[in-house]
CSV table of C-alpha atoms in Angstrom, one decimal:
chain,number,residue,atom,x,y,z
A,1,THR,CA,-75.3,199.7,53.0
A,2,ARG,CA,-78.3,199.3,51.3
A,3,SER,CA,-80.3,201.6,53.7
A,4,GLY,CA,-78.0,204.2,52.6
A,5,LEU,CA,-76.2,204.6,56.4
A,6,TYR,CA,-72.7,204.2,54.8
A,7,PRO,CA,-73.5,205.9,51.4
A,8,THR,CA,-71.4,204.3,47.5
A,9,PRO,CA,-72.0,205.5,44.9
A,10,MET,CA,-74.1,203.5,42.6
A,11,PRO,CA,-74.0,200.9,41.1
A,12,HIS,CA,-72.1,198.6,42.9
A,13,ALA,CA,-73.0,195.0,44.4
A,14,VAL,CA,-73.6,194.3,48.1
A,15,GLY,CA,-71.7,192.6,51.4
A,16,ARG,CA,-68.2,193.9,52.6
A,17,GLU,CA,-67.0,190.5,54.3
A,18,ALA,CA,-66.8,187.7,52.4
A,19,ALA,CA,-64.5,183.9,52.2
A,20,GLY,CA,-63.8,181.6,49.5
A,21,VAL,CA,-60.8,179.6,47.3
A,22,ILE,CA,-58.5,181.6,44.5
A,23,VAL,CA,-59.3,180.0,41.3
A,24,ALA,CA,-56.4,181.7,40.1
A,25,VAL,CA,-53.4,184.3,40.7
A,26,GLY,CA,-51.8,187.2,38.1
A,27,PRO,CA,-47.8,186.6,37.4
A,28,LYS,CA,-46.4,188.6,40.4
A,29,VAL,CA,-48.1,187.4,42.8
A,30,LYS,CA,-46.0,186.7,45.8
A,31,GLY,CA,-47.3,184.9,48.9
A,32,PHE,CA,-50.9,183.6,47.7
A,33,LYS,CA,-52.0,180.9,44.7
A,34,LYS,CA,-54.4,178.5,43.6
A,35,GLY,CA,-56.3,176.6,45.7
A,36,ASP,CA,-55.3,179.1,48.3
A,37,ARG,CA,-58.9,180.0,50.8
A,38,VAL,CA,-58.6,183.6,52.3
A,39,ALA,CA,-61.0,185.8,54.2
A,40,TYR,CA,-61.5,189.7,53.1
A,41,CYS,CA,-64.0,192.5,54.5
A,42,GLY,CA,-64.5,196.2,53.7
A,43,VAL,CA,-64.7,196.0,49.8
A,44,LEU,CA,-68.3,195.9,48.3
A,45,GLY,CA,-69.0,193.3,46.8
A,46,ALA,CA,-68.6,190.3,48.1
A,47,TYR,CA,-71.9,189.0,47.2
A,48,CYS,CA,-70.1,188.4,43.9
A,49,GLN,CA,-69.3,184.4,43.1
A,50,GLU,CA,-65.5,185.9,41.6
A,51,ARG,CA,-64.6,189.1,41.6
A,52,LEU,CA,-60.8,190.1,41.5
A,53,MET,CA,-59.1,190.5,45.0
A,54,GLY,CA,-55.7,192.7,45.1
A,55,VAL,CA,-54.0,190.3,48.4
A,56,ASP,CA,-53.0,193.4,51.0
A,57,GLN,CA,-56.7,192.6,51.3
A,58,LEU,CA,-56.8,189.2,51.7
A,59,VAL,CA,-55.6,186.4,54.7
A,60,HIS,CA,-55.3,182.9,54.9
A,61,VAL,CA,-57.7,181.2,56.6
A,62,PRO,CA,-56.6,178.4,58.7
A,63,LYS,CA,-57.4,174.9,58.8
A,64,GLY,CA,-60.9,174.3,60.8
A,65,VAL,CA,-62.2,177.6,60.4
A,66,SER,CA,-64.9,177.5,57.8
A,67,ASP,CA,-65.7,180.0,54.7
A,68,GLU,CA,-68.5,181.2,56.6
A,69,GLN,CA,-66.5,181.2,60.5
A,70,ALA,CA,-64.1,183.2,58.4
A,71,ALA,CA,-66.3,186.1,56.9
A,72,ALA,CA,-68.5,186.3,60.1
A,73,ILE,CA,-65.1,187.1,62.4
A,74,MET,CA,-62.9,189.3,60.5
A,75,LEU,CA,-64.8,192.9,61.3
A,76,LYS,CA,-65.1,191.6,65.0
A,77,GLY,CA,-61.2,190.6,65.2
A,78,MET,CA,-59.7,193.5,63.5
A,79,THR,CA,-62.2,195.4,66.0
A,80,VAL,CA,-60.6,193.6,68.9
A,81,GLN,CA,-57.1,194.4,67.1
A,82,TYR,CA,-57.6,197.8,66.6
A,83,LEU,CA,-59.3,198.3,70.4
A,84,PHE,CA,-56.1,196.1,72.3
A,85,LYS,CA,-53.6,196.9,70.2
A,86,GLN,CA,-53.9,200.1,68.9
A,87,SER,CA,-56.5,202.4,70.9
A,88,TYR,CA,-54.4,201.2,74.1
A,89,ALA,CA,-52.0,198.1,74.6
A,90,ILE,CA,-53.3,196.1,76.9
A,91,GLN,CA,-50.4,194.2,78.9
A,92,PRO,CA,-50.4,190.8,80.0
A,93,GLY,CA,-51.1,190.8,83.5
A,94,GLN,CA,-53.7,193.4,83.4
A,95,THR,CA,-57.6,193.4,84.0
A,96,CYS,CA,-59.6,195.9,81.3
A,97,LEU,CA,-64.0,195.3,81.3
A,98,PHE,CA,-65.3,194.9,78.6
A,99,HIS,CA,-69.2,195.7,78.5
A,100,ALA,CA,-71.3,193.3,76.2
A,101,ALA,CA,-68.5,190.2,75.9
A,102,ALA,CA,-71.1,187.8,75.2
A,103,GLY,CA,-72.2,189.7,72.1
A,104,GLY,CA,-69.5,189.1,68.5
A,105,VAL,CA,-67.1,190.7,69.1
A,106,GLY,CA,-66.8,190.7,73.4
A,107,LEU,CA,-66.1,186.6,72.7
A,108,LEU,CA,-63.3,187.3,70.6
A,109,ALA,CA,-62.1,189.8,73.3
A,110,CYS,CA,-62.8,187.1,75.7
A,111,GLN,CA,-60.2,184.0,73.3
A,112,TRP,CA,-57.3,187.0,73.4
A,113,ALA,CA,-57.5,188.1,76.4
A,114,LYS,CA,-57.0,184.9,77.6
A,115,ALA,CA,-54.8,184.4,75.4
A,116,LEU,CA,-52.4,187.4,75.9
A,117,ASN,CA,-53.0,186.4,80.4
A,118,VAL,CA,-55.0,189.6,80.7
A,119,ARG,CA,-57.8,189.3,83.0
A,120,LEU,CA,-60.9,190.2,81.6
A,121,ILE,CA,-63.9,192.0,83.8
A,122,GLY,CA,-66.8,191.4,81.0
A,123,THR,CA,-70.4,192.0,81.4
A,124,ALA,CA,-74.1,191.6,79.4
A,125,GLY,CA,-77.7,191.3,81.0
A,126,THR,CA,-78.1,187.9,81.6
A,127,ALA,CA,-76.9,185.6,83.5
A,128,GLU,CA,-76.3,182.6,80.6
A,129,LYS,CA,-74.8,185.6,78.9
A,130,CYS,CA,-72.7,185.6,81.5
A,131,GLN,CA,-71.9,182.0,81.2
A,132,LEU,CA,-71.3,182.1,77.4
A,133,ALA,CA,-68.6,185.4,78.1
A,134,LEU,CA,-66.6,182.8,81.3
A,135,ASP,CA,-66.6,179.7,79.2
A,136,HIS,CA,-65.0,182.2,76.0
A,137,GLY,CA,-62.2,183.4,78.2
A,138,ALA,CA,-63.7,186.0,80.2
A,139,THR,CA,-61.9,186.3,84.1
A,140,HIS,CA,-65.5,187.4,85.6
A,141,CYS,CA,-68.5,188.5,84.0
A,142,VAL,CA,-71.1,191.3,85.7
A,143,ASN,CA,-75.0,190.9,84.7
A,144,TYR,CA,-74.8,195.0,84.2
A,145,ARG,CA,-78.8,194.7,85.1
A,146,SER,CA,-79.5,192.7,88.1
A,147,ASP,CA,-76.3,193.2,90.3
A,148,ASP,CA,-74.5,196.3,91.1
A,149,TRP,CA,-72.2,196.3,88.7
A,150,VAL,CA,-70.1,199.8,88.9
A,151,GLU,CA,-69.3,198.2,92.8
A,152,GLN,CA,-68.6,194.4,92.3
A,153,VAL,CA,-65.7,195.3,89.3
A,154,ARG,CA,-64.0,198.2,91.5
A,155,GLU,CA,-64.2,195.0,93.7
A,156,LEU,CA,-62.9,192.2,91.7
A,157,SER,CA,-60.2,194.8,90.2
A,158,GLY,CA,-58.7,195.6,93.0
A,159,ASP,CA,-60.2,199.6,93.2
A,160,GLY,CA,-60.2,199.8,89.6
A,161,VAL,CA,-59.0,199.1,86.0
A,162,PRO,CA,-56.9,201.3,83.7
A,163,VAL,CA,-59.1,200.9,81.1
A,164,VAL,CA,-62.7,200.5,79.7
A,165,TYR,CA,-63.5,199.6,76.5
A,166,ASP,CA,-68.0,200.0,75.8
A,167,SER,CA,-70.4,199.5,72.8
A,168,VAL,CA,-72.8,199.8,75.0
A,169,GLY,CA,-73.4,203.5,75.6
A,170,GLN,CA,-75.6,205.5,77.3
A,171,SER,CA,-76.9,203.7,79.8
A,172,THR,CA,-72.8,202.0,81.1
A,173,MET,CA,-70.5,205.5,80.7
A,174,GLU,CA,-70.8,206.4,83.7
A,175,GLY,CA,-70.7,204.0,85.3
A,176,SER,CA,-67.0,202.3,82.6
A,177,LEU,CA,-66.1,206.0,84.3
A,178,ASP,CA,-66.4,204.5,88.0
A,179,CYS,CA,-65.0,201.7,87.6
A,180,LEU,CA,-61.5,203.3,85.8
A,181,LYS,CA,-58.7,203.6,88.3
A,182,PRO,CA,-56.5,207.8,87.9
A,183,PHE,CA,-55.3,207.7,84.4
A,184,GLY,CA,-57.5,205.3,83.6
A,185,PHE,CA,-58.6,205.0,79.7
A,186,PHE,CA,-62.3,205.1,78.3
A,187,ILE,CA,-62.8,204.3,75.1
A,188,THR,CA,-66.0,203.8,72.7
A,189,TYR,CA,-66.5,202.6,70.5
């Protein structure tokens, strides 16, 4: 937003992800009350000390999740949701390939896949990052910089996956296509 990549009318307050505590609610508000911890994403003005928000833009923050974690996870979590539920509705027992499994979106995808009983084969660029993905629920993780990752993914998946989630791009695209089963889905985001 600051660089102009996402043009917005001026003047405006910056920031799109935030978490905090509700200090007051309107008389018709349902599902939220004063004192509730909430977070949101995508609405300009997150750098404000206080602001007026519609409840359709808020989610409750569970106990044990800090405000910092809640604000940081919103966009990444929404990304995993649309990848796993809308772009390709991955099903329990299926296997997927997920590039950049040790990044912010990737680590959430590893945990979400494990909770769904999905075999997630991740890729990452170092042994340490592969271990991080494994620690967060990836079934396998392949170092795409030092290994023949396409061959390994095909072996681990039983000759291909039904879906590849790829945020890396040009350097992984051809290999990703080679990892797919016939009529598989290649999802770039």
